[in-house]
Amino acid sequence: MSIDGYLAGLADPMREIGDKLTPVIADALPGATGAMWHGHPVWGLGDRPGQRPICLIKAYGSYVTFGLWRGQEIADPSGRLAPAARAMATVKLRDVAEIDPALFTGWLSAAAALEEA
């Protein structure tokens, strides 16, 4: 399955969230590779999924999780990133209006810089 196929299979509003979020990710991470990994979309630096992963999206029944692998290392003055397993941080998105492209771009740029260092 492709990322587009994954998104197409989601019900609204999860599909709307994914459709708005994926171009933000692509614009913020021009050198990243997006692919399906463990059943959901993942973007990372490298030739295959999971190689130097930066972020993921994963849909659930009532929200979409946007996660950053090293998100706990990123300054987040918004306070929206919640610590998760290991060094990951996530935000649960229940509505497309919760996506702030400038904020997400900042997070993604900081996450990519950690992987490029």
Short mmCIF file of C-alpha atoms in Angstrom, two decimals:
data_model
loop_
_atom_site.label_atom_id
_atom_site.label_comp_id
_atom_site.label_asym_id
_atom_site.label_seq_id
_atom_site.Cartn_x
_atom_site.Cartn_y
_atom_site.Cartn_z
CA MET A 1 0.00 0.00 0.00
CA SER A 2 1.16 3.53 -0.75
CA ILE A 3 0.81 6.65 1.39
CA ASP A 4 -1.86 7.92 -1.02
CA GLY A 5 -3.69 4.60 -0.71
CA TYR A 6 -3.49 4.77 3.08
CA LEU A 7 -4.95 8.27 3.10
CA ALA A 8 -7.66 7.40 0.58
CA GLY A 9 -8.83 4.57 2.85
CA LEU A 10 -9.43 6.87 5.82
CA ALA A 11 -12.83 8.25 6.76
CA ASP A 12 -13.34 11.98 7.20
CA PRO A 13 -12.13 13.92 9.11
CA MET A 14 -9.04 11.67 9.38
CA ARG A 15 -8.54 11.77 5.59
CA GLU A 16 -8.80 15.58 5.56
CA ILE A 17 -6.16 15.78 8.29
CA GLY A 18 -3.82 13.48 6.37
CA ASP A 19 -4.44 15.34 3.12
CA LYS A 20 -3.50 18.66 4.75
CA LEU A 21 -0.57 17.27 6.73
CA THR A 22 1.29 15.34 4.03
CA PRO A 23 2.11 18.38 1.83
CA VAL A 24 3.34 20.23 4.93
CA ILE A 25 5.67 17.30 5.61
CA ALA A 26 6.82 17.12 1.98
CA ASP A 27 7.54 20.86 1.84
CA ALA A 28 9.40 20.86 5.17
CA LEU A 29 11.43 17.73 4.37
CA PRO A 30 12.39 17.99 0.69
CA GLY A 31 15.20 15.42 1.06
CA ALA A 32 13.12 12.87 2.96
CA THR A 33 11.66 9.63 1.67
CA GLY A 34 8.05 8.84 2.55
CA ALA A 35 6.87 5.25 2.64
CA MET A 36 4.62 2.86 4.48
CA TRP A 37 6.32 1.25 7.48
CA HIS A 38 4.57 -0.93 10.06
CA GLY A 39 1.21 -0.07 8.49
CA HIS A 40 1.40 3.73 8.47
CA PRO A 41 3.23 6.54 6.65
CA VAL A 42 6.76 7.38 7.81
CA TRP A 43 9.22 9.95 6.45
CA GLY A 44 12.95 9.68 6.96
CA LEU A 45 16.37 10.35 5.54
CA GLY A 46 17.64 7.37 3.65
CA ASP A 47 16.59 4.97 0.92
CA ARG A 48 14.15 2.83 2.89
CA PRO A 49 11.47 3.25 5.56
CA GLY A 50 12.77 3.33 9.07
CA GLN A 51 16.24 4.48 8.04
CA ARG A 52 16.85 7.65 10.07
CA PRO A 53 13.09 8.20 10.59
CA ILE A 54 11.91 11.74 11.24
CA CYS A 55 8.12 11.64 11.48
CA LEU A 56 5.00 9.54 11.10
CA ILE A 57 1.28 9.85 10.83
CA LYS A 58 -1.08 7.17 12.07
CA ALA A 59 -4.86 7.31 11.97
CA TYR A 60 -7.10 6.00 14.74
CA GLY A 61 -10.89 6.10 15.07
CA SER A 62 -11.22 9.69 16.24
CA TYR A 63 -7.79 11.27 15.67
CA VAL A 64 -4.56 11.18 13.69
CA THR A 65 -1.27 10.98 15.54
CA PHE A 66 1.57 13.06 14.15
CA GLY A 67 4.84 11.89 15.70
CA LEU A 68 8.45 12.98 15.64
CA TRP A 69 11.02 10.28 16.43
CA ARG A 70 13.27 12.66 18.35
CA GLY A 71 10.52 15.10 19.27
CA GLN A 72 11.50 15.30 22.94
CA GLU A 73 14.77 16.92 21.82
CA ILE A 74 12.92 19.73 20.03
CA ALA A 75 12.07 23.04 21.69
CA ASP A 76 8.27 23.38 21.64
CA PRO A 77 7.10 26.71 23.03
CA SER A 78 3.54 25.83 21.90
CA GLY A 79 3.43 22.99 24.44
CA ARG A 80 1.49 20.82 21.98
CA LEU A 81 4.04 18.00 21.60
CA ALA A 82 3.42 15.30 24.20
CA PRO A 83 6.29 13.02 25.25
CA ALA A 84 5.88 9.45 24.05
CA ALA A 85 8.01 6.28 24.01
CA ARG A 86 11.76 6.70 24.07
CA ALA A 87 12.63 10.12 22.56
CA MET A 88 9.43 10.42 20.52
CA ALA A 89 6.87 13.22 20.91
CA THR A 90 3.41 13.30 19.38
CA VAL A 91 0.35 15.45 18.87
CA LYS A 92 -3.17 14.07 18.41
CA LEU A 93 -5.11 15.84 15.66
CA ARG A 94 -8.90 15.62 15.76
CA ASP A 95 -9.66 18.39 13.26
CA VAL A 96 -7.89 19.80 10.20
CA ALA A 97 -7.92 23.25 11.86
CA GLU A 98 -5.41 21.94 14.44
CA ILE A 99 -2.69 21.83 11.78
CA ASP A 100 -0.61 25.01 11.92
CA PRO A 101 1.70 24.71 8.90
CA ALA A 102 4.29 27.16 10.28
CA LEU A 103 4.46 25.36 13.65
CA PHE A 104 4.67 21.90 12.06
CA THR A 105 7.31 23.11 9.60
CA GLY A 106 9.40 24.37 12.51
CA TRP A 107 9.12 21.04 14.30
CA LEU A 108 9.99 19.12 11.12
CA SER A 109 12.97 21.33 10.32
CA ALA A 110 14.31 20.89 13.84
CA ALA A 111 13.77 17.12 13.67
CA ALA A 112 15.55 16.88 10.31
CA ALA A 113 18.48 18.91 11.65
CA LEU A 114 18.89 16.37 14.47
CA GLU A 115 19.13 13.54 11.93
CA GLU A 116 21.50 15.45 9.65
CA ALA A 117 23.90 16.30 12.48
#
